[in-house]
Amino acid sequence: MKFYRLQSLILFTVLLSLSLLFASCENSASVEEEEHSDPFGVALILNGVEIAKQENGVVSYAEGDHLELKVGEETNLITVRWIAEDGDRFVPDEAEGYGLQWVIDNEAVTEVEQHEEDGAWSFHLVGTGTGETEIRFELFHNDHSDFTSLPFEVHVEEAVSGMELRDDTGSAVVTVDSEGNVTGSIDVASGSQAGPFTLVFFDDQGGELDTSSEYELEWHTTGTEFATITADTNNPFSIMVDGVTAGQAEVHFELIKGHSEDGGDDHDHDHETVVYESPDIAVNVN
C-alpha cells in the first residue's frame, strides 16, 4: 500500500511538473508574441543596409540627417522591419490583420510606390519634385494604427544641374548654370524664323544627359504677340523661333520624364515628372 502511494505521488509530481513546463512555454511564447506585435520603433532596409531607423524614441540615418533622392528617381526596394522593446526586428502576421501604411506631408516632393510583387512590408520611394518633406510609417491592425513612427525627413534634388541652347553650328547661344544663372538670349528678326536651336541638359556631374529615351521637352512662352516657338520636326529636343513683331518674349523649358500623347507647349503632364525647369529666357525680336 505504501509502495502504491509512493508511485501515485511520483506520478502526480511528474504530471504537475510537465503541466507547469508547458504552461511556462505557452506563457513565454505568448509574451514573446505580445512583445513582437507591439513595436517600439521601425527600421528601413535598402539593399541589405538599414538606411534609417527610429529606435529608443530617436530617428537616425546611416548617412547624414535625412533620406535623399533625385527628381524622377525611384529607389530600389525598401523593406520595413518593426523594432521590439528588446531591439529585435520582426514582421507581424498579415493573417492577423496587420499591414503597413504611411503618411506623407507633401506628395509633390515624394511618393510611395508599392507594387503587388513588393509584398506587404516593402515599397519604393519616388522623387516627384524638388524640396523637403516628411514621411511617417504606421503599423495598421485591422482598422486602426497600433504604432505611428516619428517623421523621417526626405530631401529631393534636381537630377539636372543646367542646360544649353545651341544653334545649328553647335555653339551655345544660351547657357543656364547649376545656380540657375542665365547667360545669353534667343535673337530673331521680325518676320523671320531662326533655328533650329537644340537643348542639351547636364547632370549633377556636368556630363550631358542622355535624353534619347524616357524624356521629352516642353516649353511655356509669354509674349506670343512678339514671338512663337514650335517644335523642329527633325529633333524632339530642337525648336524653331518665329519673330512676329519687334519686342521681347520669354520662354522657359521643362524636361519631363515619361512620354505623353502631346508634347510641345503647355500640355498636361499630371501623370509625369518634371525633372528640370529652366529660368525664363529672353527672346528678342528685332
GROMACS .gro file of C-alpha atoms in nm:
model
  286
    1MET     CA    1   0.000   0.000   0.000
    2LYS     CA    2   0.282   0.239   0.084
    3PHE     CA    3   0.453   0.145  -0.242
    4TYR     CA    4   0.134   0.225  -0.438
    5ARG     CA    5   0.102   0.562  -0.265
    6LEU     CA    6   0.465   0.636  -0.344
    7GLN     CA    7   0.407   0.556  -0.713
    8SER     CA    8   0.100   0.778  -0.718
    9LEU     CA    9   0.293   1.060  -0.555
   10ILE     CA   10   0.574   1.030  -0.808
   11LEU     CA   11   0.328   1.022  -1.099
   12PHE     CA   12   0.145   1.326  -0.964
   13THR     CA   13   0.473   1.513  -0.922
   14VAL     CA   14   0.580   1.431  -1.281
   15LEU     CA   15   0.246   1.536  -1.426
   16LEU     CA   16   0.247   1.856  -1.226
   17SER     CA   17   0.598   1.939  -1.344
   18LEU     CA   18   0.507   1.874  -1.707
   19SER     CA   19   0.195   2.088  -1.683
   20LEU     CA   20   0.395   2.373  -1.531
   21LEU     CA   21   0.660   2.335  -1.801
   22PHE     CA   22   0.404   2.351  -2.084
   23ALA     CA   23   0.229   2.643  -1.919
   24SER     CA   24   0.561   2.822  -1.886
   25CYS     CA   25   0.641   2.759  -2.255
   26GLU     CA   26   0.299   2.880  -2.362
   27ASN     CA   27   0.330   3.191  -2.146
   28SER     CA   28   0.679   3.260  -2.283
   29ALA     CA   29   0.556   3.226  -2.641
   30SER     CA   30   0.258   3.441  -2.559
   31VAL     CA   31   0.478   3.710  -2.403
   32GLU     CA   32   0.719   3.699  -2.696
   33GLU     CA   33   0.436   3.726  -2.948
   34GLU     CA   34   0.282   4.009  -2.749
   35GLU     CA   35   0.613   4.191  -2.743
   36HIS     CA   36   0.657   4.140  -3.115
   37SER     CA   37   0.314   4.271  -3.201
   38ASP     CA   38   0.372   4.595  -3.014
   39PRO     CA   39   0.660   4.781  -3.185
   40PHE     CA   40   0.866   5.050  -3.019
   41GLY     CA   41   1.042   5.153  -3.341
   42VAL     CA   42   1.090   5.084  -3.709
   43ALA     CA   43   1.383   5.024  -3.945
   44LEU     CA   44   1.408   5.090  -4.320
   45ILE     CA   45   1.633   4.850  -4.510
   46LEU     CA   46   1.766   4.915  -4.862
   47ASN     CA   47   1.997   4.668  -5.037
   48GLY     CA   48   2.055   4.486  -4.709
   49VAL     CA   49   2.153   4.802  -4.518
   50GLU     CA   50   1.948   4.987  -4.255
   51ILE     CA   51   1.936   5.331  -4.411
   52ALA     CA   52   1.718   5.484  -4.138
   53LYS     CA   53   1.550   5.382  -3.814
   54GLN     CA   54   1.351   5.502  -3.519
   55GLU     CA   55   1.477   5.336  -3.201
   56ASN     CA   56   1.451   5.444  -2.839
   57GLY     CA   57   1.248   5.744  -2.949
   58VAL     CA   58   1.516   5.878  -3.184
   59VAL     CA   59   1.526   5.885  -3.565
   60SER     CA   60   1.871   5.830  -3.717
   61TYR     CA   61   2.013   5.774  -4.065
   62ALA     CA   62   2.301   5.565  -4.196
   63GLU     CA   63   2.429   5.876  -4.377
   64GLY     CA   64   2.359   6.239  -4.290
   65ASP     CA   65   2.037   6.358  -4.131
   66HIS     CA   66   1.780   6.270  -4.400
   67LEU     CA   67   1.695   6.041  -4.689
   68GLU     CA   68   1.794   6.178  -5.028
   69LEU     CA   69   1.694   6.110  -5.388
   70LYS     CA   70   1.665   6.287  -5.723
   71VAL     CA   71   1.359   6.411  -5.908
   72GLY     CA   72   1.225   6.125  -6.118
   73GLU     CA   73   1.426   5.865  -5.926
   74GLU     CA   74   1.260   5.552  -5.791
   75THR     CA   75   1.461   5.375  -5.522
   76ASN     CA   76   1.529   5.005  -5.509
   77LEU     CA   77   1.302   4.808  -5.280
   78ILE     CA   78   1.292   4.945  -4.923
   79THR     CA   79   1.181   4.692  -4.661
   80VAL     CA   80   1.027   4.775  -4.323
   81ARG     CA   81   1.117   4.586  -4.007
   82TRP     CA   82   0.946   4.676  -3.682
   83ILE     CA   83   1.159   4.701  -3.368
   84ALA     CA   84   1.050   4.537  -3.044
   85GLU     CA   85   1.126   4.677  -2.700
   86ASP     CA   86   1.430   4.448  -2.670
   87GLY     CA   87   1.566   4.563  -3.007
   88ASP     CA   88   1.458   4.258  -3.208
   89ARG     CA   89   1.347   4.322  -3.566
   90PHE     CA   90   1.023   4.145  -3.653
   91VAL     CA   91   0.738   4.118  -3.903
   92PRO     CA   92   0.378   4.097  -3.778
   93ASP     CA   93   0.145   3.830  -3.915
   94GLU     CA   94  -0.060   3.962  -4.207
   95ALA     CA   95  -0.317   3.688  -4.143
   96GLU     CA   96  -0.395   3.859  -3.812
   97GLY     CA   97  -0.486   4.183  -3.985
   98TYR     CA   98  -0.152   4.365  -3.971
   99GLY     CA   99  -0.038   4.589  -4.256
  100LEU     CA  100   0.180   4.887  -4.349
  101GLN     CA  101   0.053   5.237  -4.416
  102TRP     CA  102   0.224   5.575  -4.447
  103VAL     CA  103   0.152   5.946  -4.428
  104ILE     CA  104   0.349   6.194  -4.645
  105ASP     CA  105   0.335   6.564  -4.567
  106ASN     CA  106   0.391   6.674  -4.928
  107GLU     CA  107   0.339   6.429  -5.213
  108ALA     CA  108   0.456   6.695  -5.459
  109VAL     CA  109   0.806   6.612  -5.328
  110THR     CA  110   0.795   6.235  -5.281
  111GLU     CA  111   0.552   5.948  -5.316
  112VAL     CA  112   0.546   5.581  -5.217
  113GLU     CA  113   0.508   5.317  -5.486
  114GLN     CA  114   0.409   4.969  -5.369
  115HIS     CA  115   0.374   4.711  -5.642
  116GLU     CA  116   0.193   4.383  -5.592
  117GLU     CA  117   0.517   4.185  -5.618
  118ASP     CA  118   0.681   4.401  -5.347
  119GLY     CA  119   0.485   4.237  -5.065
  120ALA     CA  120   0.313   4.393  -4.768
  121TRP     CA  121   0.624   4.527  -4.594
  122SER     CA  122   0.824   4.674  -4.884
  123PHE     CA  123   0.792   4.979  -5.111
  124HIS     CA  124   0.978   5.227  -5.331
  125LEU     CA  125   1.027   5.599  -5.272
  126VAL     CA  126   0.984   5.818  -5.581
  127GLY     CA  127   1.111   6.175  -5.617
  128THR     CA  128   0.825   6.377  -5.764
  129GLY     CA  129   0.962   6.729  -5.725
  130THR     CA  130   1.240   6.929  -5.563
  131GLY     CA  131   1.202   7.012  -5.194
  132GLU     CA  132   1.184   6.859  -4.849
  133THR     CA  133   0.907   6.662  -4.681
  134GLU     CA  134   0.844   6.411  -4.402
  135ILE     CA  135   0.700   6.063  -4.401
  136ARG     CA  136   0.557   5.858  -4.112
  137PHE     CA  137   0.502   5.483  -4.112
  138GLU     CA  138   0.208   5.317  -3.942
  139LEU     CA  139   0.155   4.958  -3.830
  140PHE     CA  140  -0.214   4.913  -3.900
  141HIS     CA  141  -0.410   4.640  -3.722
  142ASN     CA  142  -0.745   4.588  -3.893
  143ASP     CA  143  -0.900   4.938  -3.884
  144HIS     CA  144  -0.664   5.128  -3.654
  145SER     CA  145  -0.298   5.212  -3.610
  146ASP     CA  146  -0.110   5.023  -3.339
  147PHE     CA  147   0.201   5.233  -3.396
  148THR     CA  148   0.289   5.555  -3.580
  149SER     CA  149   0.654   5.636  -3.630
  150LEU     CA  150   0.823   5.967  -3.578
  151PRO     CA  151   0.872   6.161  -3.905
  152PHE     CA  152   1.152   6.061  -4.140
  153GLU     CA  153   1.287   6.352  -4.344
  154VAL     CA  154   1.319   6.319  -4.723
  155HIS     CA  155   1.506   6.564  -4.949
  156VAL     CA  156   1.459   6.554  -5.327
  157GLU     CA  157   1.706   6.734  -5.551
  158GLU     CA  158   1.708   6.811  -5.923
  159ALA     CA  159   1.863   6.541  -6.137
  160VAL     CA  160   1.963   6.805  -6.391
  161SER     CA  161   2.201   7.084  -6.297
  162GLY     CA  162   2.194   7.303  -6.607
  163MET     CA  163   2.134   7.332  -6.981
  164GLU     CA  164   2.249   7.490  -7.305
  165LEU     CA  165   2.059   7.607  -7.610
  166ARG     CA  166   2.281   7.550  -7.913
  167ASP     CA  167   2.248   7.682  -8.268
  168ASP     CA  168   2.291   7.471  -8.580
  169THR     CA  169   2.671   7.511  -8.561
  170GLY     CA  170   2.679   7.360  -8.211
  171SER     CA  171   2.764   7.690  -8.041
  172ALA     CA  172   2.581   7.778  -7.719
  173VAL     CA  173   2.358   8.085  -7.757
  174VAL     CA  174   2.205   8.041  -7.408
  175THR     CA  175   2.363   7.878  -7.103
  176VAL     CA  176   2.195   7.807  -6.768
  177ASP     CA  177   2.440   7.708  -6.493
  178SER     CA  178   2.381   7.493  -6.185
  179GLU     CA  179   2.276   7.801  -5.985
  180GLY     CA  180   2.009   7.896  -6.241
  181ASN     CA  181   2.201   8.189  -6.384
  182VAL     CA  182   2.120   8.261  -6.750
  183THR     CA  183   2.382   8.379  -7.000
  184GLY     CA  184   2.270   8.483  -7.349
  185SER     CA  185   1.935   8.512  -7.524
  186ILE     CA  186   1.748   8.399  -7.832
  187ASP     CA  187   1.755   8.663  -8.108
  188VAL     CA  188   1.538   8.666  -8.416
  189ALA     CA  189   1.441   8.927  -8.677
  190SER     CA  190   1.080   9.039  -8.705
  191GLY     CA  191   0.905   8.844  -8.978
  192SER     CA  192   1.179   8.581  -8.985
  193GLN     CA  193   1.239   8.235  -8.845
  194ALA     CA  194   1.551   8.133  -8.652
  195GLY     CA  195   1.674   7.789  -8.566
  196PRO     CA  196   1.689   7.510  -8.517
  197PHE     CA  197   1.809   7.553  -8.158
  198THR     CA  198   1.889   7.230  -7.976
  199LEU     CA  199   1.857   7.190  -7.599
  200VAL     CA  200   2.122   6.995  -7.413
  201PHE     CA  201   2.089   6.914  -7.041
  202PHE     CA  202   2.364   6.836  -6.790
  203ASP     CA  203   2.361   6.602  -6.492
  204ASP     CA  204   2.499   6.694  -6.150
  205GLN     CA  205   2.846   6.576  -6.259
  206GLY     CA  206   2.848   6.809  -6.558
  207GLY     CA  207   2.801   6.536  -6.819
  208GLU     CA  208   2.545   6.559  -7.098
  209LEU     CA  209   2.221   6.384  -7.007
  210ASP     CA  210   2.108   6.114  -7.250
  211THR     CA  211   1.758   6.226  -7.344
  212SER     CA  212   1.711   5.972  -7.624
  213SER     CA  213   1.465   5.769  -7.415
  214GLU     CA  214   1.223   5.831  -7.125
  215TYR     CA  215   1.240   6.209  -7.163
  216GLU     CA  216   1.052   6.475  -7.354
  217LEU     CA  217   1.071   6.852  -7.384
  218GLU     CA  218   0.810   7.117  -7.306
  219TRP     CA  219   0.819   7.494  -7.319
  220HIS     CA  220   0.596   7.774  -7.197
  221THR     CA  221   0.604   8.110  -7.376
  222THR     CA  222   0.488   8.451  -7.263
  223GLY     CA  223   0.468   8.740  -7.507
  224THR     CA  224   0.350   8.530  -7.801
  225GLU     CA  225   0.243   8.851  -7.975
  226PHE     CA  226   0.618   8.907  -8.028
  227ALA     CA  227   0.750   8.554  -8.086
  228THR     CA  228   0.624   8.198  -8.118
  229ILE     CA  229   0.812   7.874  -8.069
  230THR     CA  230   0.744   7.550  -8.249
  231ALA     CA  231   0.900   7.204  -8.247
  232ASP     CA  232   1.164   7.112  -8.500
  233THR     CA  233   1.024   6.812  -8.685
  234ASN     CA  234   1.371   6.657  -8.718
  235ASN     CA  235   1.462   6.653  -8.347
  236PRO     CA  236   1.228   6.640  -8.044
  237PHE     CA  237   1.481   6.844  -7.846
  238SER     CA  238   1.513   7.121  -8.104
  239ILE     CA  239   1.293   7.427  -8.158
  240MET     CA  240   1.225   7.688  -8.422
  241VAL     CA  241   1.161   8.053  -8.327
  242ASP     CA  242   0.940   8.286  -8.532
  243GLY     CA  243   0.967   8.664  -8.487
  244VAL     CA  244   0.617   8.814  -8.513
  245THR     CA  245   0.690   9.178  -8.438
  246ALA     CA  246   0.956   9.380  -8.257
  247GLY     CA  247   0.956   9.327  -7.880
  248GLN     CA  248   1.058   9.075  -7.620
  249ALA     CA  249   0.905   8.742  -7.528
  250GLU     CA  250   1.018   8.494  -7.264
  251VAL     CA  251   1.031   8.116  -7.261
  252HIS     CA  252   1.116   7.854  -7.003
  253PHE     CA  253   1.178   7.488  -7.072
  254GLU     CA  254   1.079   7.175  -6.881
  255LEU     CA  255   1.243   6.837  -6.910
  256ILE     CA  256   0.980   6.569  -6.849
  257LYS     CA  257   1.047   6.209  -6.754
  258GLY     CA  258   0.793   5.990  -6.926
  259HIS     CA  259   0.607   6.028  -7.252
  260SER     CA  260   0.278   6.196  -7.320
  261GLU     CA  261   0.047   6.184  -7.620
  262ASP     CA  262   0.110   6.550  -7.693
  263GLY     CA  263   0.441   6.728  -7.637
  264GLY     CA  264   0.542   7.088  -7.701
  265ASP     CA  265   0.386   7.395  -7.549
  266ASP     CA  266   0.161   7.384  -7.241
  267HIS     CA  267   0.034   7.026  -7.249
  268ASP     CA  268  -0.099   6.846  -6.944
  269HIS     CA  269   0.157   6.623  -6.769
  270ASP     CA  270  -0.024   6.536  -6.447
  271HIS     CA  271   0.100   6.177  -6.465
  272GLU     CA  272   0.460   6.264  -6.550
  273THR     CA  273   0.754   6.403  -6.355
  274VAL     CA  274   0.922   6.736  -6.425
  275VAL     CA  275   1.290   6.665  -6.362
  276TYR     CA  276   1.413   7.010  -6.461
  277GLU     CA  277   1.261   7.355  -6.515
  278SER     CA  278   1.474   7.633  -6.655
  279PRO     CA  279   1.452   8.000  -6.558
  280ASP     CA  280   1.287   8.241  -6.804
  281ILE     CA  281   1.500   8.301  -7.115
  282ALA     CA  282   1.465   8.621  -7.317
  283VAL     CA  283   1.356   8.603  -7.681
  284ASN     CA  284   1.448   8.931  -7.852
  285VAL     CA  285   1.265   9.021  -8.173
  286ASN     CA  286   1.442   9.299  -8.366
   0.00000   0.00000   0.00000
